[in-house]
CSV table of C-alpha atoms in Angstrom, one decimal:
chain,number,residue,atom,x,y,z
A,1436,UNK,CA,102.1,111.7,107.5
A,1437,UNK,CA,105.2,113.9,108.7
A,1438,UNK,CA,106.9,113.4,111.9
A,1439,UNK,CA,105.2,116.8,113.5
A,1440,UNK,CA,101.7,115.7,111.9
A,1441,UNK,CA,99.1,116.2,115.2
A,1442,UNK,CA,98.1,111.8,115.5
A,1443,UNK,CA,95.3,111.2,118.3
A,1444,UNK,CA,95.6,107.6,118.7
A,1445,UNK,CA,92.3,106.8,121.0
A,1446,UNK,CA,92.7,104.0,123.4
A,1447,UNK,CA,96.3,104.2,123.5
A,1448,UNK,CA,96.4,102.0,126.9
A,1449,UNK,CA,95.1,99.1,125.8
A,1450,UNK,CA,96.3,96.3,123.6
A,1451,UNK,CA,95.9,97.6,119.9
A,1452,UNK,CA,96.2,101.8,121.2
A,1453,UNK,CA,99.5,100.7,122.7
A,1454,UNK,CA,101.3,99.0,120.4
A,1455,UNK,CA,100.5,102.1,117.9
A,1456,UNK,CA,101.8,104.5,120.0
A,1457,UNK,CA,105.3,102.0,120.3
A,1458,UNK,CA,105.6,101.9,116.8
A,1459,UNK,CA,104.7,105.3,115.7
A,1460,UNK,CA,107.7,106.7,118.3
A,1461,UNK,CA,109.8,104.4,117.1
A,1462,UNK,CA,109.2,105.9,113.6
A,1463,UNK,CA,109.6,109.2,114.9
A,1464,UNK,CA,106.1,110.8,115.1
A,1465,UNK,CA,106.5,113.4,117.9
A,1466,UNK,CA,103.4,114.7,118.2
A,1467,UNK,CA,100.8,112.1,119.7
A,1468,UNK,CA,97.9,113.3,121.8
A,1469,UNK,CA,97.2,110.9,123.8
A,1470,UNK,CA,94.3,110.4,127.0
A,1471,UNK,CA,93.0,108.1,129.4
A,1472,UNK,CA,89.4,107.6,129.6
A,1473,UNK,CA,89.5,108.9,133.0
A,1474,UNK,CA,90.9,112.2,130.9
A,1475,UNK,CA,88.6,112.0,128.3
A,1476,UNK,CA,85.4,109.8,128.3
A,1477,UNK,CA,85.0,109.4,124.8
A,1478,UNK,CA,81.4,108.2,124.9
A,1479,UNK,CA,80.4,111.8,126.4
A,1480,UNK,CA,79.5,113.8,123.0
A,1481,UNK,CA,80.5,117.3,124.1
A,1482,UNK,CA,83.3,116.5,126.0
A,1483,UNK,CA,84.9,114.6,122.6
A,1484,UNK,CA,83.9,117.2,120.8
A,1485,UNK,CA,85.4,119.8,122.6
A,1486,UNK,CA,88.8,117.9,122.9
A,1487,UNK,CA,88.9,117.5,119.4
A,1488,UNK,CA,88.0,121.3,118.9
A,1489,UNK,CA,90.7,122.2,121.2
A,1490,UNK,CA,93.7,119.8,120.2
A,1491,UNK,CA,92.9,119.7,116.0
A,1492,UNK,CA,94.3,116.2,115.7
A,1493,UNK,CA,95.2,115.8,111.6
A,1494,UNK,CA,95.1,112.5,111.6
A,1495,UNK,CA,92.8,109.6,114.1
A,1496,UNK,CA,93.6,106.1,115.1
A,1497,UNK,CA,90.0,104.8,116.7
A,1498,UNK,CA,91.6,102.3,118.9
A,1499,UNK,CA,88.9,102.8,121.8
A,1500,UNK,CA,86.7,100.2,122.4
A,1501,UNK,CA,84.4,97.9,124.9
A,1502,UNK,CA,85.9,94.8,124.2
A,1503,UNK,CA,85.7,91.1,126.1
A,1504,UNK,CA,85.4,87.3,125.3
A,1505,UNK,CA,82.6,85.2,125.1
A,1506,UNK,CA,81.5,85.2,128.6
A,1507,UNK,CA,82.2,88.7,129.0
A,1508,UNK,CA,79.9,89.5,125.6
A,1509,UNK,CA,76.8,87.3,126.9
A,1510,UNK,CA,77.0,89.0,130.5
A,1511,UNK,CA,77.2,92.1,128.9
A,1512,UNK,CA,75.3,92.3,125.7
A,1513,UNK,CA,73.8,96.3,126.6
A,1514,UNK,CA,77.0,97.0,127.5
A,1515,UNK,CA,79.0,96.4,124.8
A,1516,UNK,CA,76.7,97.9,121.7
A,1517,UNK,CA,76.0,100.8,123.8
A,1518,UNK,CA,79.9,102.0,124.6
A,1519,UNK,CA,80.5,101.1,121.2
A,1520,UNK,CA,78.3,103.1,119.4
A,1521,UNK,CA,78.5,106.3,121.2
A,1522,UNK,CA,82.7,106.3,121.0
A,1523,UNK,CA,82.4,105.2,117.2
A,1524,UNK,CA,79.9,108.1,116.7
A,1525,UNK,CA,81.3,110.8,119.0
A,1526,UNK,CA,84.9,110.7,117.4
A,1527,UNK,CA,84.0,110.2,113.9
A,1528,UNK,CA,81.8,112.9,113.8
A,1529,UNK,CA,84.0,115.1,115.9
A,1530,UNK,CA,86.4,114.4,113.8
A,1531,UNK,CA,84.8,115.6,110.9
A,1532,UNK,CA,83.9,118.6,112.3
A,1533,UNK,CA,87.2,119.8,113.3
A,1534,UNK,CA,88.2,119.1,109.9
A,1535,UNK,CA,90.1,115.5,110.3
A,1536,UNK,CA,90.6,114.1,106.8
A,1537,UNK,CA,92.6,111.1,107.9
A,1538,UNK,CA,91.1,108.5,110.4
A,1539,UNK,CA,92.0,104.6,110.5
A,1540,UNK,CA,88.9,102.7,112.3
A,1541,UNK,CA,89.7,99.4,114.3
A,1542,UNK,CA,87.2,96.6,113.8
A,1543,UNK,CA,86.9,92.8,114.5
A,1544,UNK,CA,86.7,89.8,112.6
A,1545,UNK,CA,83.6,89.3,114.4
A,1546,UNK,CA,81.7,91.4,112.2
A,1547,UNK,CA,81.5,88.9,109.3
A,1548,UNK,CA,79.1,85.9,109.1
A,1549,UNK,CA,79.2,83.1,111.8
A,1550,UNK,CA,79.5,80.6,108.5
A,1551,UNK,CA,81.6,82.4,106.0
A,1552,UNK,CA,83.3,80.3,103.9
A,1553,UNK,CA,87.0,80.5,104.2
A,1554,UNK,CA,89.1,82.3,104.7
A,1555,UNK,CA,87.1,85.4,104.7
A,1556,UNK,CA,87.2,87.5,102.1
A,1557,UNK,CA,86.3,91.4,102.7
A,1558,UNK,CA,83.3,91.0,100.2
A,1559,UNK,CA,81.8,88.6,102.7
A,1560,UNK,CA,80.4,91.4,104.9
A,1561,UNK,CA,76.5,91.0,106.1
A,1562,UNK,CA,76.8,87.9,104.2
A,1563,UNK,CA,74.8,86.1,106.7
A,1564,UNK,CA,74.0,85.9,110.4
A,1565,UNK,CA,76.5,86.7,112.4
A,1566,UNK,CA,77.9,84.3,115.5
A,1567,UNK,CA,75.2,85.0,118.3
A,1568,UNK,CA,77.7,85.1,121.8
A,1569,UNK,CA,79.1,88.2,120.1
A,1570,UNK,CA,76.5,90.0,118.2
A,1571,UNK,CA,75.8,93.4,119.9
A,1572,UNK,CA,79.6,94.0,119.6
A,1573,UNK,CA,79.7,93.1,116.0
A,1574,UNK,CA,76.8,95.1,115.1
A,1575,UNK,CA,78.0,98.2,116.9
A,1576,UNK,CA,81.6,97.3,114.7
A,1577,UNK,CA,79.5,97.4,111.4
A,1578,UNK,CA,78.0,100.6,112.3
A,1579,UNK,CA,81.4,102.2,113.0
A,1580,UNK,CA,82.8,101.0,109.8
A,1581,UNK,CA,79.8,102.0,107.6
A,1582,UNK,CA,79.9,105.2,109.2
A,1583,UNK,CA,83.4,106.1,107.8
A,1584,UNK,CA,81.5,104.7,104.4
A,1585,UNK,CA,78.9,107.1,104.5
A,1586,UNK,CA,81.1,110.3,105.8
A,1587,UNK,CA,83.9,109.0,102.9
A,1588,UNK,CA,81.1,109.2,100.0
A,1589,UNK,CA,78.9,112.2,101.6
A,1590,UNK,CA,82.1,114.4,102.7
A,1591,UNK,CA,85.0,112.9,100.8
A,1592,UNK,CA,86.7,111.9,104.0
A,1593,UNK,CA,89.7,110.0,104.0
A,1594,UNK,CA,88.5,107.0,106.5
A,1595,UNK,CA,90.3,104.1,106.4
A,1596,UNK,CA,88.6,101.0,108.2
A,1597,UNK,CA,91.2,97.8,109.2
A,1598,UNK,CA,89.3,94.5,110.7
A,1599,UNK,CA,91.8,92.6,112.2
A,1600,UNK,CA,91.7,88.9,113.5
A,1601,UNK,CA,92.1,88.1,117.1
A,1602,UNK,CA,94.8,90.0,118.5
A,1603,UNK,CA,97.5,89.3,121.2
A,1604,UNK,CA,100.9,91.4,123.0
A,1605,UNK,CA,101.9,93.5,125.5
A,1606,UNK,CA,98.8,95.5,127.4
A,1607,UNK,CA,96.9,92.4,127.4
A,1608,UNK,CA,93.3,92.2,129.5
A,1609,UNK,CA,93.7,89.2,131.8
A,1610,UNK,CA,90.6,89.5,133.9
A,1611,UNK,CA,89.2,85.9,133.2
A,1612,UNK,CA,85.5,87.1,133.1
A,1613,UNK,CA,86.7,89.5,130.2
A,1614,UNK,CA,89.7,88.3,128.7
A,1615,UNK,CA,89.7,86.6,125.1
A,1616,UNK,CA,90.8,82.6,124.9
A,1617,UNK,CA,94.6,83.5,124.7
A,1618,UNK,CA,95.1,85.9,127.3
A,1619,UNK,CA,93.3,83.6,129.4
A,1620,UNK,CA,94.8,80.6,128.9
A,1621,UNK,CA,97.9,82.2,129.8
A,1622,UNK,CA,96.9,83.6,132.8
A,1623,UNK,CA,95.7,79.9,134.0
A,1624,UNK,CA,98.1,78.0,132.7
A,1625,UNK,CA,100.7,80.3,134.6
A,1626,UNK,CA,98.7,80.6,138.1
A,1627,UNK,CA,98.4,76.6,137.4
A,1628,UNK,CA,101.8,76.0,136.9
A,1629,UNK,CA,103.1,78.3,139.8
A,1630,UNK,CA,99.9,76.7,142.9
A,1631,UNK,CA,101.4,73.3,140.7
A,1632,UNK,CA,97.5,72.7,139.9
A,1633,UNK,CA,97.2,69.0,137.9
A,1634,UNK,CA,95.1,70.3,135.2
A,1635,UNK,CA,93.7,73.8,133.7
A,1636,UNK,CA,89.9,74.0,132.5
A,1637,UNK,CA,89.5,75.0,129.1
A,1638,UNK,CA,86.0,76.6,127.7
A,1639,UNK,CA,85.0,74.4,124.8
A,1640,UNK,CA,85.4,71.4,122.6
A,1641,UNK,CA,88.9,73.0,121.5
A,1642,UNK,CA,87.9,72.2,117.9
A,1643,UNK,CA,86.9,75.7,116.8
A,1644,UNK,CA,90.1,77.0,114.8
A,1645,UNK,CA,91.8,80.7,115.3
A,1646,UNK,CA,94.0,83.0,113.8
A,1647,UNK,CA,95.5,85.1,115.9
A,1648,UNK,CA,98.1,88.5,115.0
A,1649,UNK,CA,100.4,89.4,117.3
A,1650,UNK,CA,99.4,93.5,118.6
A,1651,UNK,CA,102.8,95.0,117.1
A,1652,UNK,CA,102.4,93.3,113.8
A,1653,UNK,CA,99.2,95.0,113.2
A,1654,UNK,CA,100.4,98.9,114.4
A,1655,UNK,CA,102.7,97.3,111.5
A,1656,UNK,CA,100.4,96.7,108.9
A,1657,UNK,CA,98.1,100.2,109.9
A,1658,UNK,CA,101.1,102.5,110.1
A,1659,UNK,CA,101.8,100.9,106.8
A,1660,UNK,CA,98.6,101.6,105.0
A,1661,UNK,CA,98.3,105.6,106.8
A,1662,UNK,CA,101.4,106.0,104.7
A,1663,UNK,CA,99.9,104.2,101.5
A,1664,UNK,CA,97.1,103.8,101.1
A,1665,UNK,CA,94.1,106.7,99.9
A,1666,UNK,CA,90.2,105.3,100.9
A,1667,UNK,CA,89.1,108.9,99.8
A,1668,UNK,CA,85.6,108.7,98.8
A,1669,UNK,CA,85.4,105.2,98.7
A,1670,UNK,CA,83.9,102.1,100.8
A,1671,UNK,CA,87.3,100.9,102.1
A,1672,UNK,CA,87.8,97.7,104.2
A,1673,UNK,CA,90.7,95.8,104.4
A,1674,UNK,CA,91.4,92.5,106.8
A,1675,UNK,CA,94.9,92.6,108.4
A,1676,UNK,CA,95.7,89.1,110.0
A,1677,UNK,CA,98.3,86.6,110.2
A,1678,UNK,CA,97.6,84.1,106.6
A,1679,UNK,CA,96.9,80.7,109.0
A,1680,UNK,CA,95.2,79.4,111.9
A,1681,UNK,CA,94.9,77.3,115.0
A,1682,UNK,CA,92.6,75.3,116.6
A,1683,UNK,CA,91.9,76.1,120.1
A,1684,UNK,CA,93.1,72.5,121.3
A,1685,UNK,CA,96.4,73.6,119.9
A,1686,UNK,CA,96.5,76.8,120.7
A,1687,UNK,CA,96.0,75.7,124.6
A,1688,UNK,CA,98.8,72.8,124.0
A,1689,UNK,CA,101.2,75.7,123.1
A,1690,UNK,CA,100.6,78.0,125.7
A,1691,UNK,CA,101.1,75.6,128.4
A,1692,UNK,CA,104.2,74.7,126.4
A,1693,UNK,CA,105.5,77.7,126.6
A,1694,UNK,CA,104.0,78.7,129.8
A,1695,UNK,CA,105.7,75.2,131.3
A,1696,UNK,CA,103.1,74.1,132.5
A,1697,UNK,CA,102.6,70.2,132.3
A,1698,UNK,CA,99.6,68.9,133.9
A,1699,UNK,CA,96.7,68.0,132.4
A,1700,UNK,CA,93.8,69.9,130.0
A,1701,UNK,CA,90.5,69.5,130.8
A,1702,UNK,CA,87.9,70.7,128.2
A,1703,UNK,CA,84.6,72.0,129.9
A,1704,UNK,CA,82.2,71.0,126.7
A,1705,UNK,CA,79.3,72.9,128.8
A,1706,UNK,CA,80.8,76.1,127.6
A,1707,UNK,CA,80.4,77.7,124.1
A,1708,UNK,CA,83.2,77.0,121.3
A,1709,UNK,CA,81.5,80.1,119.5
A,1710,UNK,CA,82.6,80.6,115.7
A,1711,UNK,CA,83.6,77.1,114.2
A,1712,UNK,CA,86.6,79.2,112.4
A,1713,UNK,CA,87.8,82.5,112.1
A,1714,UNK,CA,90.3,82.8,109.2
A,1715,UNK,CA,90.6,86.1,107.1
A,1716,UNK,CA,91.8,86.3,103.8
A,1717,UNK,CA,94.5,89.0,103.9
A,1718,UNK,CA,95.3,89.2,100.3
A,1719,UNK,CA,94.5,92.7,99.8
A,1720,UNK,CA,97.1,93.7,102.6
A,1721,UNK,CA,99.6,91.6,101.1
A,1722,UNK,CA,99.4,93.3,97.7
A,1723,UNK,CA,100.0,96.3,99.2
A,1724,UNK,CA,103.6,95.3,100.3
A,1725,UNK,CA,102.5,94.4,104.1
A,1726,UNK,CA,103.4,90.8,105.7
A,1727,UNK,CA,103.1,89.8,109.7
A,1728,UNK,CA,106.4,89.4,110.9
A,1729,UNK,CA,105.8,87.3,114.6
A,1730,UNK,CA,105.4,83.7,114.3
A,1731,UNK,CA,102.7,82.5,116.7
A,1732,UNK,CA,105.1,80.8,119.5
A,1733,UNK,CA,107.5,83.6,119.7
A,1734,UNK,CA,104.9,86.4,119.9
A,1735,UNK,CA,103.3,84.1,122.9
A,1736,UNK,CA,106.8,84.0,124.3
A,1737,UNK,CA,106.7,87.5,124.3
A,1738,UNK,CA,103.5,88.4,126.1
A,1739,UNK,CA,104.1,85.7,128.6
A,1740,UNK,CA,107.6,88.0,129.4
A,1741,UNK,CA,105.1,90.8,129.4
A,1742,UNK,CA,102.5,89.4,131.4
A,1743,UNK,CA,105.1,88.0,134.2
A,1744,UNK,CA,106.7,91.2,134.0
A,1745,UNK,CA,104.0,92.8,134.9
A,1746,UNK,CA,101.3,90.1,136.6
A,1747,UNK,CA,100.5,92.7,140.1
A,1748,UNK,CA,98.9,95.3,137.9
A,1749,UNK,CA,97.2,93.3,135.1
A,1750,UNK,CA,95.9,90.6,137.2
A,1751,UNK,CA,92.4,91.9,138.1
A,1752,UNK,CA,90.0,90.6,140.8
């Protein structure tokens, strides 16, 4: 990639779309087409397509996604598979035909079995069954990624596909019904600490364990591999996480720690604890030349600043 390459980085409000488009300005890319989804409803197939045959991005970052936590996943299972598939499907093959070689698709962690061994491995896909509160979502994930497969090996595409573990930062979705565990717990343990509440609720036993990448690290690790790495022709799927995890006890006794909040936890064992443990092997990324940089309490410290920064617009009724 040059600095004047065309990059259409899809989703670029939320979480992952925004910390691309922060990192690829600071490197000096100039030339990012960017647009809301009021702008451009990407699960509308003409409409994607003729955006794409208009602007001729070079090179696609498929950031744009339906995403939630576990309540928001089992209130929403239709939902969720259906927006999912029809942005997958409408950009990649837009993309393809208005002759876009280079595309990096976003996944989840979620798309490998609900009892891989660990840490997961890449080789580990359809494994096994996958974790039922988030299925639709995975499945539609799958799809996307062995879509780029099939248009790599058909059309000799150069489709990269990243499947990161549970991500955090700036651009966070707090809406409780929606948000994933640590967005959440921030949101509570702040509004608990400011109404000076005596304990938060937490979802779960707070056994399950997480590994969690902060949202700048991973524009990080995909600028990284646009710049290195050629999937042309080829299956390619590579993990991008931070090497450790957390259980979700521990991860709540953090957040209030850094939050400041000191009342009590309450765990609400009624709720699901979904996967026992999510941790990815990210050896592949590693050999590459690619390491997270944000240790877990500092890149909390961070999106609490971001999240008190901006709490009127993010906090959603």
């Amino acid at each position: 990639m040059q600095p004047t390459t065309r990059i259409f980085v899809a989703g670029h409000r939320g979480l992952v779309g925004s910390a691309l488009v922060r990192r690829l300005q600071a490197a000096g890319y100039t030339r990012l087409i960017l647009r809301t989804s009021q702008e451009l409803d990407l699960r509308n197939q003409a409409a994607t397509q003729a955006f794409f045959a208009a602007e001729r991005p070079e090179v696609v970052l498929l950031a744009a996604a339906k995403v939630g936590g576990i309540y928001a996943n089992h209130a929403y299972p239709a939902t969720f598979i259906t927006d999912n598939l029809q942005i997958q499907s409408n950009v990649i093959e837009a993309a393809y035909r208005s002759g876009v070689q280079r595309l990096l698709f976003l996944g989840s962690s979620c798309i490998y079995p609900r009892e891989s061994p660990q840490p997961i491995t890449e080789e580990q896909l359809l494994g096994g069954p996958l974790e039922a509160t988030n299925e639709p979502y995975a499945i539609a994930k799958i799809a996307g990624l062995k879509m780029c497969h099939a248009y790599n090996r058909q059309y000799g595409t150069n489709y990269l596909c990243v499947m990161p573990s549970n991500l955090y930062g700036p651009e966070d979705n707090y809406d409780l019904e929606s948000a994933h565990v640590l967005p959440a717990l921030i949101r509570k343990m702040h509004e608990a600490k400011v109404q000076h509440a005596s304990q938060v609720v937490v979802w779960g036993s707070g056994t399950p364990r997480r590994e969690f990448l902060y949202s700048d690290d991973l524009a990080d690790a995909c600028i990284h591999l646009l710049k290195t790495y050629d999937s042309t022709g080829r299956e390619t799927l590579i993990n991008v996480g931070a090497g450790k995890d957390i259980s979700i006890r521990q991860l709540a006794e953090l957040v209030a720690s850094v939050v400041g909040f000191e009342g009590a936890l309450k765990w609400d064992t009624s709720k699901p604890d979904g996967t026992p443990q999510k941790l990815l092997d990210i050896q592949r990324i590693t050999e590459l030349g690619w390491q997270p940089a944000t240790s877990l309490p500092e890149g909390i410290a961070r999106a609490y600043r971001a999240f008190v920064a901006g709490a009127a617009s993010c906090l959603v009724h």
